[in-house]
Coordinates of C-alpha atoms in Angstrom, one line a residue:
M366 CA -0.9 -2.4 -63.0
N367 CA 0.8 -6.2 -62.0
K368 CA -1.0 -10.0 -62.7
E369 CA -1.6 -9.5 -58.6
K370 CA -3.2 -6.4 -58.3
L371 CA -5.2 -7.2 -61.2
R372 CA -5.9 -10.6 -59.8
S373 CA -7.4 -8.5 -56.6
L374 CA -9.6 -5.5 -58.8
I375 CA -11.7 -8.6 -60.9
D376 CA -11.8 -11.1 -56.4
G377 CA -13.6 -7.3 -55.5
A378 CA -15.8 -6.7 -59.1
S379 CA -16.8 -10.6 -58.3
G380 CA -17.2 -9.6 -54.7
K381 CA -15.4 -12.7 -53.5
T382 CA -13.2 -11.0 -51.3
P383 CA -14.6 -7.7 -50.1
C384 CA -13.3 -4.5 -50.7
D385 CA -11.8 -1.5 -49.3
L386 CA -14.9 1.1 -49.5
I387 CA -18.3 1.0 -50.3
L388 CA -20.4 4.2 -50.9
K389 CA -24.1 3.6 -50.1
N390 CA -27.4 5.4 -50.9
G391 CA -26.0 8.1 -53.7
R392 CA -26.3 9.5 -56.5
V393 CA -24.0 8.4 -59.1
L394 CA -24.1 11.2 -62.2
D395 CA -23.3 8.9 -65.3
V396 CA -21.1 10.1 -67.9
F397 CA -21.6 7.4 -70.2
S398 CA -25.3 7.4 -70.6
G399 CA -26.3 10.6 -68.9
E400 CA -28.4 9.8 -66.3
I401 CA -27.8 9.7 -62.6
L402 CA -28.0 5.9 -61.2
S403 CA -29.4 5.2 -57.5
E404 CA -26.3 2.5 -57.0
S405 CA -23.5 2.1 -54.3
V406 CA -20.1 2.5 -55.4
A407 CA -17.8 -0.1 -54.7
V408 CA -13.6 0.7 -54.8
K409 CA -10.9 -1.7 -53.9
D410 CA -7.3 -0.8 -54.5
G411 CA -7.9 2.7 -55.6
M412 CA -9.9 1.6 -58.2
I413 CA -13.4 1.3 -58.7
V414 CA -14.8 -2.2 -59.0
G415 CA -18.3 -1.8 -59.4
L416 CA -21.9 -0.2 -58.9
G417 CA -24.6 -1.7 -57.1
P418 CA -26.4 -3.3 -53.8
A419 CA -24.3 -6.0 -53.3
Y420 CA -20.9 -5.0 -52.2
A421 CA -19.4 -5.3 -48.5
G422 CA -16.4 -3.0 -47.3
T423 CA -14.6 -2.9 -45.0
V424 CA -15.7 1.1 -44.8
E425 CA -19.1 1.9 -45.3
V426 CA -20.2 5.1 -46.0
D427 CA -23.8 6.3 -46.0
L428 CA -24.1 9.3 -48.6
Q429 CA -28.4 9.8 -47.8
G430 CA -28.8 10.9 -51.2
A431 CA -25.9 12.7 -52.2
Y432 CA -24.2 12.9 -56.1
I433 CA -21.0 10.9 -57.0
V434 CA -19.4 12.7 -59.4
P435 CA -15.9 12.4 -61.1
G436 CA -12.6 13.8 -60.0
L437 CA -11.7 17.7 -61.7
I438 CA -9.7 17.8 -64.5
D439 CA -7.7 21.3 -65.3
A440 CA -6.7 20.6 -68.9
H441 CA -4.3 23.2 -69.0
I442 CA -2.3 25.0 -66.1
H443 CA 1.1 25.8 -65.3
I444 CA 1.5 25.3 -61.3
E445 CA 4.7 27.5 -61.4
S446 CA 2.3 30.2 -61.7
T447 CA 0.5 29.6 -58.8
L448 CA 3.3 30.8 -57.3
A449 CA 3.1 27.4 -55.3
T450 CA 5.4 24.2 -55.7
P451 CA 2.9 21.1 -56.4
K452 CA 2.4 20.5 -52.6
E453 CA 0.9 23.5 -51.5
F454 CA -1.2 24.1 -54.9
S455 CA -2.7 20.3 -54.6
K456 CA -4.0 21.8 -50.7
A457 CA -6.3 24.1 -52.4
A458 CA -7.2 22.4 -55.1
T459 CA -8.1 19.8 -53.3
K460 CA -10.5 21.6 -51.7
H461 CA -12.7 21.9 -55.2
G462 CA -12.5 19.0 -55.8
I463 CA -8.9 18.7 -58.4
T464 CA -7.9 15.6 -58.5
T465 CA -5.7 15.9 -62.0
V466 CA -3.9 18.4 -63.4
I467 CA -2.5 18.8 -66.7
M468 CA 0.8 21.0 -66.2
D469 CA 2.6 22.4 -68.8
P470 CA 6.1 22.6 -67.2
H471 CA 7.4 25.6 -69.9
E472 CA 8.0 28.4 -67.1
I473 CA 10.6 26.9 -64.6
G474 CA 12.1 25.0 -68.5
N475 CA 12.7 28.3 -70.1
V476 CA 14.8 29.6 -66.9
L477 CA 16.3 25.8 -65.5
G478 CA 15.8 23.6 -68.8
T479 CA 15.4 19.6 -67.8
E480 CA 17.2 20.0 -64.2
G481 CA 13.2 22.5 -64.0
L482 CA 11.8 19.8 -65.5
T483 CA 13.1 16.7 -63.3
Y484 CA 12.2 19.2 -60.3
M485 CA 8.7 19.5 -60.5
L486 CA 8.3 16.2 -61.7
N487 CA 10.0 14.8 -58.7
A488 CA 8.0 17.9 -56.2
S489 CA 4.2 16.5 -57.9
E490 CA 5.3 12.9 -56.9
N491 CA 2.8 11.4 -53.9
L492 CA 0.8 14.2 -53.3
P493 CA -3.4 13.7 -53.6
V494 CA -3.5 15.5 -57.0
D495 CA -2.3 13.9 -60.1
F496 CA -0.1 15.7 -62.2
Q497 CA 0.1 14.7 -65.5
M498 CA 2.9 16.8 -67.7
M499 CA 3.2 17.8 -71.0
L500 CA 6.3 18.9 -72.3
P501 CA 7.2 22.6 -72.7
S502 CA 7.4 22.8 -77.3
C503 CA 9.2 25.6 -77.6
V504 CA 12.0 27.0 -75.2
P505 CA 12.5 29.3 -75.8
A506 CA 9.0 30.7 -76.3
T507 CA 10.9 32.7 -79.6
R508 CA 13.5 34.4 -80.6
H509 CA 12.7 37.6 -80.0
E510 CA 13.4 36.6 -76.2
T511 CA 16.1 35.3 -73.4
S512 CA 16.0 33.1 -71.8
G513 CA 17.6 30.8 -69.1
A514 CA 17.7 27.2 -71.0
V515 CA 16.8 25.5 -74.7
L516 CA 15.2 21.7 -74.8
S517 CA 15.2 20.7 -77.9
S518 CA 14.2 17.4 -79.0
R519 CA 17.0 15.5 -78.2
D520 CA 16.4 16.8 -73.9
L521 CA 12.9 16.1 -74.0
A522 CA 13.1 12.7 -76.2
P523 CA 13.7 10.8 -72.6
F524 CA 10.9 11.7 -70.6
Y525 CA 8.0 9.9 -72.5
D526 CA 9.4 7.3 -71.2
H527 CA 8.6 8.6 -67.6
A528 CA 4.4 7.2 -66.2
R529 CA 2.6 10.6 -65.8
V530 CA 4.2 12.5 -69.3
S531 CA 1.0 13.1 -71.4
G532 CA 2.9 14.7 -74.1
L533 CA 3.2 17.9 -76.0
A534 CA 3.1 21.2 -74.2
E535 CA 1.3 24.1 -76.2
V536 CA 2.7 24.7 -79.5
M537 CA 3.5 28.1 -80.1
D538 CA 6.1 28.8 -82.4
L539 CA 4.1 28.9 -85.2
P540 CA 6.8 29.3 -87.8
S541 CA 8.7 26.6 -87.5
V542 CA 6.2 24.5 -87.5
R543 CA 4.8 26.4 -91.5
E544 CA 8.9 26.6 -92.4
T545 CA 8.7 22.9 -91.1
S546 CA 11.9 23.1 -88.7
D547 CA 13.7 20.0 -88.0
D548 CA 14.3 19.8 -84.1
M549 CA 9.9 20.8 -84.6
M550 CA 9.5 18.4 -86.3
E551 CA 11.2 15.6 -84.7
K552 CA 9.3 17.0 -81.1
L553 CA 5.8 16.6 -83.2
L554 CA 6.2 13.3 -84.2
D555 CA 8.0 11.8 -80.8
A556 CA 5.3 13.3 -79.6
Q557 CA 3.1 11.3 -82.2
N558 CA 5.0 7.7 -82.0
H559 CA 4.5 7.9 -78.2
R560 CA 0.9 8.0 -78.9
K561 CA 0.7 11.2 -76.4
T562 CA -1.2 14.0 -77.0
I563 CA 0.1 17.9 -78.9
D564 CA -0.8 21.0 -77.9
G565 CA -2.0 24.0 -79.1
H566 CA -1.3 27.9 -78.9
G567 CA -3.6 29.9 -81.2
S568 CA -3.0 33.1 -80.4
G569 CA -4.1 35.8 -83.8
L570 CA -4.1 32.1 -85.9
S571 CA -5.7 32.6 -89.5
F572 CA -8.0 29.6 -90.7
M573 CA -5.2 28.4 -92.5
D574 CA -3.0 28.5 -89.2
N575 CA -5.2 25.7 -88.3
N576 CA -5.5 23.7 -91.6
I577 CA -1.1 23.4 -90.5
Y578 CA -1.3 23.1 -87.2
R579 CA -4.5 20.5 -87.4
T580 CA -1.8 18.6 -90.6
A581 CA 0.9 19.1 -87.8
G582 CA -1.0 16.5 -85.2
I583 CA -2.0 19.9 -82.8
R584 CA -4.6 18.3 -81.5
T585 CA -6.3 21.1 -79.2
D586 CA -6.4 24.6 -77.9
H587 CA -6.5 27.4 -75.0
E588 CA -6.4 30.3 -76.6
C589 CA -9.6 30.6 -78.0
T590 CA -11.0 34.4 -77.2
T591 CA -13.7 34.4 -79.7
L592 CA -16.7 32.7 -80.6
E593 CA -15.6 33.1 -84.4
E594 CA -11.7 31.1 -83.2
A595 CA -14.1 29.0 -81.6
S596 CA -16.0 28.2 -84.3
D597 CA -13.4 27.6 -86.7
R598 CA -11.3 25.1 -84.3
L599 CA -14.3 23.4 -83.5
K600 CA -15.1 22.9 -87.0
K601 CA -10.8 21.0 -87.8
G602 CA -11.4 18.6 -85.0
F603 CA -8.9 20.7 -82.3
Y604 CA -10.2 20.2 -78.5
I605 CA -11.2 23.5 -77.3
H606 CA -10.5 23.8 -73.5
I607 CA -12.1 27.2 -72.3
R608 CA -10.1 29.0 -70.0
E609 CA -10.6 31.3 -67.0
G610 CA -7.7 31.9 -64.5
S611 CA -6.8 34.9 -62.5
V612 CA -5.8 37.3 -65.6
A613 CA -7.4 35.9 -68.9
K614 CA -10.9 35.0 -68.9
N615 CA -12.0 33.8 -71.9
F616 CA -15.8 32.0 -69.8
D617 CA -17.7 33.9 -71.7
A618 CA -17.0 34.6 -74.0
L619 CA -17.3 31.6 -75.5
I620 CA -19.3 29.1 -73.2
P621 CA -22.4 30.5 -75.9
L622 CA -21.1 28.1 -78.6
V623 CA -21.5 25.1 -76.3
N624 CA -24.5 23.0 -76.6
K625 CA -25.7 19.5 -76.4
N626 CA -23.9 18.0 -79.6
N627 CA -20.6 19.5 -79.7
H628 CA -19.6 20.2 -76.2
R629 CA -17.9 16.7 -76.5
R630 CA -14.8 18.6 -78.1
F631 CA -14.9 21.3 -75.1
T632 CA -13.3 20.7 -71.8
F633 CA -12.2 23.6 -68.7
C634 CA -9.4 25.0 -68.0
T635 CA -6.8 27.8 -66.2
D636 CA -3.9 28.0 -67.7
D637 CA -2.3 30.1 -65.1
I638 CA -3.9 31.3 -61.6
Y639 CA -2.4 31.8 -58.4
V640 CA -2.4 29.9 -55.8
D641 CA -4.9 31.8 -53.1
D642 CA -7.7 33.2 -56.3
L643 CA -7.7 28.8 -56.7
Y644 CA -8.5 28.9 -53.0
D645 CA -11.0 31.1 -52.4
H646 CA -12.5 31.6 -55.7
G647 CA -12.1 27.6 -56.7
S648 CA -11.3 26.7 -60.6
I649 CA -12.9 23.7 -62.4
D650 CA -16.1 23.3 -60.1
A651 CA -16.5 27.4 -60.6
M652 CA -16.7 26.9 -64.0
V653 CA -18.9 24.3 -63.8
R654 CA -21.0 26.1 -62.2
K655 CA -21.8 28.7 -64.4
A656 CA -22.1 26.5 -66.8
M657 CA -24.9 25.2 -65.2
E658 CA -26.2 29.2 -64.5
N659 CA -25.6 29.4 -68.3
Q660 CA -28.3 26.5 -69.4
L661 CA -25.6 24.0 -69.4
D662 CA -27.0 20.6 -68.9
P663 CA -25.7 19.4 -65.6
V664 CA -24.2 15.6 -66.6
D665 CA -22.9 17.8 -70.2
A666 CA -21.8 20.6 -67.8
V667 CA -19.5 17.6 -65.7
R668 CA -18.6 16.0 -69.0
M669 CA -16.6 18.8 -69.4
A670 CA -14.5 18.5 -66.3
T671 CA -14.2 15.3 -66.2
L672 CA -13.9 12.4 -69.4
N673 CA -13.8 14.7 -72.2
P674 CA -10.1 16.2 -70.8
A675 CA -9.4 12.3 -69.8
E676 CA -9.9 11.0 -73.5
C677 CA -8.4 14.6 -74.4
Y678 CA -5.1 13.2 -72.9
G679 CA -5.6 9.2 -73.0
L680 CA -6.0 9.1 -69.8
S681 CA -8.4 6.0 -69.8
R682 CA -8.8 5.2 -66.0
K683 CA -9.9 9.2 -65.1
G684 CA -13.1 10.3 -65.6
A685 CA -15.8 8.6 -64.9
V686 CA -17.6 6.7 -62.0
A687 CA -17.7 3.3 -63.4
P688 CA -15.9 0.1 -62.9
G689 CA -12.8 -0.6 -64.4
Y690 CA -12.2 3.7 -63.4
E691 CA -9.8 5.3 -61.0
A692 CA -11.8 6.0 -57.7
D693 CA -11.0 10.2 -58.2
L694 CA -14.6 11.1 -56.7
V695 CA -16.0 14.4 -55.9
I696 CA -19.3 14.0 -53.6
L697 CA -21.9 16.6 -54.3
D698 CA -24.1 18.3 -51.3
N699 CA -26.4 19.9 -54.6
L700 CA -25.4 19.2 -58.2
E701 CA -26.3 22.8 -59.8
A702 CA -25.2 24.7 -56.6
F703 CA -22.2 22.3 -57.0
T704 CA -21.7 22.2 -53.1
I705 CA -18.6 20.1 -52.5
R706 CA -18.8 18.6 -49.3
S707 CA -16.1 15.6 -49.5
V708 CA -12.9 14.4 -52.0
Y709 CA -11.7 10.7 -52.6
K710 CA -8.3 10.1 -54.5
N711 CA -8.2 6.7 -55.4
G712 CA -10.9 5.8 -53.0
N713 CA -8.7 7.6 -49.6
L714 CA -10.8 10.6 -48.0
I715 CA -8.6 13.6 -48.6
W716 CA -10.8 16.9 -48.2
D717 CA -14.4 16.3 -45.8
K718 CA -16.5 18.9 -44.8
E719 CA -14.2 22.2 -45.4
T720 CA -10.8 20.2 -43.7
L721 CA -7.4 18.3 -45.7
V722 CA -7.2 15.7 -43.9
Y723 CA -4.3 14.5 -45.6
D724 CA -1.3 13.0 -44.3
Y725 CA 1.3 14.3 -46.3
P726 CA 4.6 12.3 -46.8
D727 CA 7.9 14.1 -45.9
S728 CA 9.7 15.4 -49.1
D729 CA 13.7 15.2 -49.7
V730 CA 13.4 17.4 -52.6
L731 CA 16.0 19.3 -53.4
E732 CA 15.3 22.7 -54.6
P733 CA 17.2 24.4 -57.7
E734 CA 19.5 27.2 -56.8
N735 CA 19.6 30.9 -57.6
T736 CA 18.9 32.0 -60.8
I737 CA 18.4 36.0 -60.3
K738 CA 22.6 37.3 -62.2
L739 CA 21.3 40.2 -63.1
P740 CA 23.6 43.1 -65.2
D741 CA 24.6 46.1 -64.0
F742 CA 22.4 49.0 -65.0
T743 CA 21.6 52.9 -63.8
E744 CA 19.4 55.8 -64.1
E745 CA 20.7 56.2 -68.2
H746 CA 19.4 52.4 -68.3
L747 CA 16.5 54.1 -67.8
A748 CA 15.7 57.0 -70.3
I749 CA 13.1 57.0 -73.1
R750 CA 14.0 59.7 -75.5
T751 CA 12.3 60.3 -79.2
A752 CA 14.2 61.7 -82.2
T753 CA 11.4 61.5 -84.1
G754 CA 8.8 62.9 -81.9
M755 CA 6.5 60.1 -81.9
L756 CA 6.0 57.8 -79.3
N757 CA 4.9 54.0 -79.7
L758 CA 2.6 53.0 -76.7
I759 CA 1.3 49.5 -75.3
E760 CA -1.9 50.3 -73.5
I761 CA -2.9 47.0 -71.8
Q762 CA -6.6 45.0 -72.8
P763 CA -8.1 44.0 -69.2
N764 CA -8.5 40.6 -68.6
S765 CA -6.2 39.8 -71.5
L766 CA -4.0 38.6 -73.1
L767 CA -4.0 40.6 -75.8
T768 CA -2.5 44.3 -76.1
S769 CA -3.0 46.7 -79.1
H770 CA -0.4 49.7 -80.5
L771 CA -1.1 53.0 -80.1
T772 CA 1.2 56.1 -81.0
M773 CA 1.7 59.5 -79.3
N774 CA 3.6 62.8 -80.6
Y775 CA 6.3 64.4 -78.1
E776 CA 8.7 66.6 -78.3
K777 CA 12.0 65.4 -79.7
N778 CA 14.7 64.7 -77.8
R779 CA 13.3 65.0 -74.2
N780 CA 13.6 62.6 -72.4
F781 CA 9.6 61.2 -71.8
R782 CA 8.6 61.2 -68.3
P783 CA 5.9 59.3 -67.0
D784 CA 2.3 61.1 -66.2
A785 CA -0.3 59.2 -64.0
S786 CA -3.2 62.0 -65.6
E787 CA -2.0 59.9 -68.7
D788 CA -2.6 57.1 -67.5
L789 CA 1.3 56.4 -68.8
A790 CA 3.7 54.3 -67.8
K791 CA 7.9 53.1 -68.2
L792 CA 8.7 49.9 -68.6
F793 CA 10.8 47.7 -69.1
V794 CA 12.7 43.9 -68.8
M795 CA 16.2 43.2 -68.1
E796 CA 17.9 40.0 -69.0
R797 CA 18.5 37.8 -65.5
H798 CA 19.7 35.0 -66.7
G799 CA 23.8 35.8 -67.0
R800 CA 23.9 35.4 -70.9
N801 CA 23.2 38.6 -72.3
G802 CA 22.2 41.0 -69.1
S803 CA 19.9 43.3 -72.9
F804 CA 17.8 45.8 -71.6
G805 CA 14.2 46.9 -73.5
K806 CA 12.4 49.9 -72.8
G807 CA 9.3 50.8 -74.0
I808 CA 5.3 53.0 -72.1
V809 CA 2.6 51.5 -71.5
K810 CA -1.3 52.2 -71.2
G811 CA -3.9 50.8 -68.5
F812 CA -2.5 50.5 -65.9
H813 CA -3.9 53.7 -64.5
M814 CA -0.3 53.6 -61.8
Q815 CA -0.4 57.0 -60.0
K816 CA 3.1 55.8 -58.0
G817 CA 5.8 53.9 -57.0
A818 CA 7.4 51.1 -59.0
V819 CA 6.6 46.9 -59.2
A820 CA 9.0 44.7 -60.2
T821 CA 8.8 41.3 -61.6
T822 CA 10.7 38.1 -62.1
I823 CA 7.5 36.8 -63.9
A824 CA 7.4 37.6 -67.3
H825 CA 6.0 34.8 -69.5
D826 CA 7.6 32.7 -71.3
S827 CA 12.0 33.1 -70.5
H828 CA 11.0 34.9 -67.4
N829 CA 12.9 37.6 -67.7
L830 CA 13.3 40.4 -65.2
V831 CA 10.6 43.4 -65.9
A832 CA 9.8 46.0 -64.3
L833 CA 6.9 48.7 -64.6
G834 CA 7.1 52.5 -62.4
M835 CA 6.3 56.2 -62.5
N836 CA 10.2 57.0 -61.0
D837 CA 13.3 55.6 -61.8
E838 CA 14.8 55.9 -58.0
D839 CA 11.5 53.4 -57.0
L840 CA 11.8 51.2 -59.7
I841 CA 16.0 50.9 -59.2
L842 CA 15.0 50.1 -55.6
A843 CA 12.3 47.4 -56.6
V844 CA 15.1 45.8 -59.1
K845 CA 17.3 45.3 -56.4
R846 CA 14.6 43.9 -53.7
I847 CA 14.4 41.5 -56.0
E848 CA 18.3 40.2 -56.3
E849 CA 18.5 40.3 -52.9
I850 CA 15.7 37.9 -52.2
G851 CA 16.6 35.5 -55.5
G852 CA 13.3 36.1 -57.6
G853 CA 9.9 37.6 -57.4
I854 CA 7.7 40.3 -56.7
V855 CA 7.6 43.5 -55.6
I856 CA 6.4 47.2 -54.9
A857 CA 8.2 50.0 -54.0
E858 CA 7.4 54.0 -53.4
D859 CA 8.1 56.6 -52.1
G860 CA 12.0 55.0 -51.2
K861 CA 10.1 52.7 -49.3
I862 CA 10.0 48.7 -50.5
L863 CA 5.4 48.5 -49.2
A864 CA 5.0 44.6 -50.3
E865 CA 6.7 41.6 -51.4
L866 CA 6.5 38.0 -52.3
K867 CA 9.5 36.0 -52.8
L868 CA 9.8 33.4 -54.5
E869 CA 13.4 31.5 -54.2
I870 CA 12.5 28.5 -56.6
A871 CA 13.7 29.6 -59.8
G872 CA 12.4 33.5 -59.5
L873 CA 8.8 31.3 -60.0
M874 CA 8.0 29.1 -57.0
S875 CA 7.8 29.7 -53.3
S876 CA 8.6 27.1 -51.2
A877 CA 6.9 29.1 -48.0
P878 CA 3.0 27.4 -47.3
L879 CA 0.5 28.0 -49.0
E880 CA -1.2 30.2 -45.7
A881 CA 2.1 32.4 -46.5
I882 CA 2.2 32.7 -49.8
S883 CA -1.9 33.4 -49.3
A884 CA -0.5 36.1 -46.3
D885 CA 1.8 37.6 -49.0
L886 CA -0.3 37.9 -52.2
K887 CA -3.1 39.6 -49.8
K888 CA -0.6 42.7 -48.6
L889 CA 1.4 43.0 -52.8
H890 CA -2.5 42.8 -53.5
A891 CA -3.7 46.4 -50.5
A892 CA 0.0 48.0 -51.8
S893 CA -1.4 47.8 -55.1
R894 CA -4.2 49.6 -53.8
L895 CA -2.5 52.6 -52.7
I896 CA -0.6 52.9 -56.9
F897 CA -2.9 51.5 -59.2
Q898 CA -6.3 53.6 -59.2
D899 CA -8.9 51.8 -60.0
I900 CA -8.0 48.5 -60.1
R901 CA -10.5 46.1 -62.1
F902 CA -7.9 43.6 -62.7
N903 CA -5.1 41.1 -61.4
P904 CA -1.7 43.8 -61.8
F905 CA 0.6 41.6 -61.8
L906 CA -0.3 39.4 -63.5
T907 CA -1.2 41.1 -66.4
L908 CA 2.7 42.9 -66.6
S909 CA 3.9 39.2 -66.8
F910 CA 2.2 38.8 -70.2
L911 CA 3.6 42.1 -71.3
T912 CA 6.9 39.6 -72.2
L913 CA 4.8 37.6 -74.5
P914 CA 5.6 38.7 -78.3
V915 CA 3.2 35.9 -79.9
I916 CA 0.0 37.7 -78.2
P917 CA -1.1 40.2 -80.4
E918 CA -0.2 43.0 -81.0
L919 CA 3.1 45.1 -79.0
K920 CA 4.9 43.3 -76.3
I921 CA 8.3 43.9 -75.0
T922 CA 11.3 41.0 -74.2
D923 CA 14.9 41.9 -73.2
Q924 CA 16.0 42.5 -76.7
G925 CA 13.6 45.4 -77.3
L926 CA 9.6 46.0 -78.8
Y927 CA 8.3 43.6 -80.3
H928 CA 4.8 44.2 -82.8
M929 CA 3.9 40.8 -83.7
S930 CA 1.8 42.0 -87.3
E931 CA 5.0 42.9 -88.0
G932 CA 6.6 40.4 -87.6
R933 CA 9.8 42.3 -86.2
F934 CA 10.9 44.4 -83.9
I935 CA 10.4 48.0 -83.3
G936 CA 11.8 51.0 -81.9
V937 CA 10.0 53.2 -78.9
D938 CA 10.5 56.2 -81.3
E939 CA 10.2 54.7 -84.6
I940 CA 7.2 55.8 -86.9
L941 CA 5.7 52.3 -88.8
P942 CA 4.2 53.2 -92.5

C-alpha cells in the first residue's frame, strides 16, 4: 500500500469521499465480539472502511437481512491434488465462499523444483482467490524415494521476497529435525527470521516428537487422526487444522475436542481434494455447516474458517468484517444452513445466485514441458516370488492415509498371482523422472479389485508412477498409455482403455477447463465401478498415498516396501522378527 491509497481509504472512512460499495441492511457476523450486528458495510478500494449507516456509495446493495461473514480460508491445500490449474480451481472455490487458500506446492516442487514453484506463483496471479504459498520444506520428502528435484534452503531463500509467500510448508522429515541437519536448520531459521509460519506434518509422532517440533518453531499440524493426538498438540500450542478432503477425513474424529475455550486454535483444511468434489460438495463451507450441526456455536465455527487461519498465517488484513480488513465477503441467506447467496473479493462481486460473474483476464503463463521419462520394462519386472513361503502385504484403511502391515503364507518359488476372492492385487512403483529407472513392487489388500488395472503419475510425494492391477497385461497397457498422454490417470481392462484423465502439467494437473476435468473424472469413477467392488472411498487418491513413506505403517516407493516402525525397507518375502 502506498500513501495515495492510504489517504483514499481514510477519506472514505471519514465520509469525505464516496465509497465504491455499500452493503445495506445486512447482519454482520462480528468475529471479534461474537455478536451479530445490524450494520451497513462500506467498501473502498477493495477494503472495508466503515460499519454503520453514515456512508454513501457508488453502488448500494440492499441485503434485506442477509448475513455477512468474512471470506473463507482453506488453511492447507495442495492445488495440484485438485488436478486443475489455479485458475480452474478458483472457479470451484468461489462458488463455496473460499477467497483465500494456503497452498503448498509440494507436489510440483518434487517434480520440477524451483521451476514448479515459480509456475504456481505465476499461474495464481490475478484470480478471484488469493493463493498464499508455503515453501515446500521436504523435497524429496525422505531419502526413501526418488524425486524429480531437490529443494535446499538455498533454493527456497529467494522466494521469501515474494509478497504471497507465507512460510515454510509441512515439515515431515522428523529425522532431519531431530538430528539438527544443517539444511533443515537453515530452512527453519529462514522462515523464523522472516517472521513466517512453519507448518508441521505430525503423522505418527510421539509426545516427545511433538515437543521437538514445537521447540523447532513448527506451529501447525493437519495430520491429527485421533482425539489423543489432537489433545496433545493443542496443549503444546499447535494450531490444529481439521482436515476433510477427498481421501483423508478427520472431521468426525476431531470435532468433539473443539469447545468454547479452545476453538481459537482450530482451523479447517482440505489438504487433498479433487476439483469436482469441491465443486459438487464444497469444502470449508461444508465443514462450517457440519460444525454447526455438531452443536458448535455458529460464530465459533465461522471463526475457525476465517479469523483463526488468518491469524495463524499472519494475514492481518483478512478474516473479519471490520474497518481495515480486505473486503472478502460472503453473503448468506441463512447462517445455520450456511446457504451462500453471493461472494465478494476485494469488494468486487465474483459469485452471485449460483453464477460465476468474474471476468478472467487472458493468461500467458507458460506450462512446463513433458516430465514423463519411463525406463523400459517387461512382464518380468512385475514378477513377485517368495523364497521364504511368506509375503508382506499392505492393507489400506478406507478414507485414511494410514495402512497396516499384514503377512500371508504363499508357496515357495511360485509367482504371486492377484486373487479377487482374497482381495489381493499387485502393486508397483516406477521411477518416472529419468533419474535411475528404479522399480518397487508389492501386494495390497483392501481395494476389492476384481479385474483390470489403474496407473497414475500422482504418487505422493515424489510422484513417480504407481500402478495397481489384477493382471500384467492390463498393467502394462495402462502404463504405456500414461507415457503416451504425458501423465495422468488411466484405467485399463481386458486389453482396452476404459477411461483416462490427461495431466500434462508435471503429470499432476490438467490444463483443461473445469468442466472437462469434471467430465473425465466422472468417466473414471464410472469405469472404477466396473473393476472395483463395493467402493466406499476414492480409489485413485487412496492409491496415490500408498507411496508416502512418512505415514504409517507399510508403504511402497520406487525403491521397495518401506516399513515406518522398522525405519527401513523390507523385502516382499522377508520374515520379520
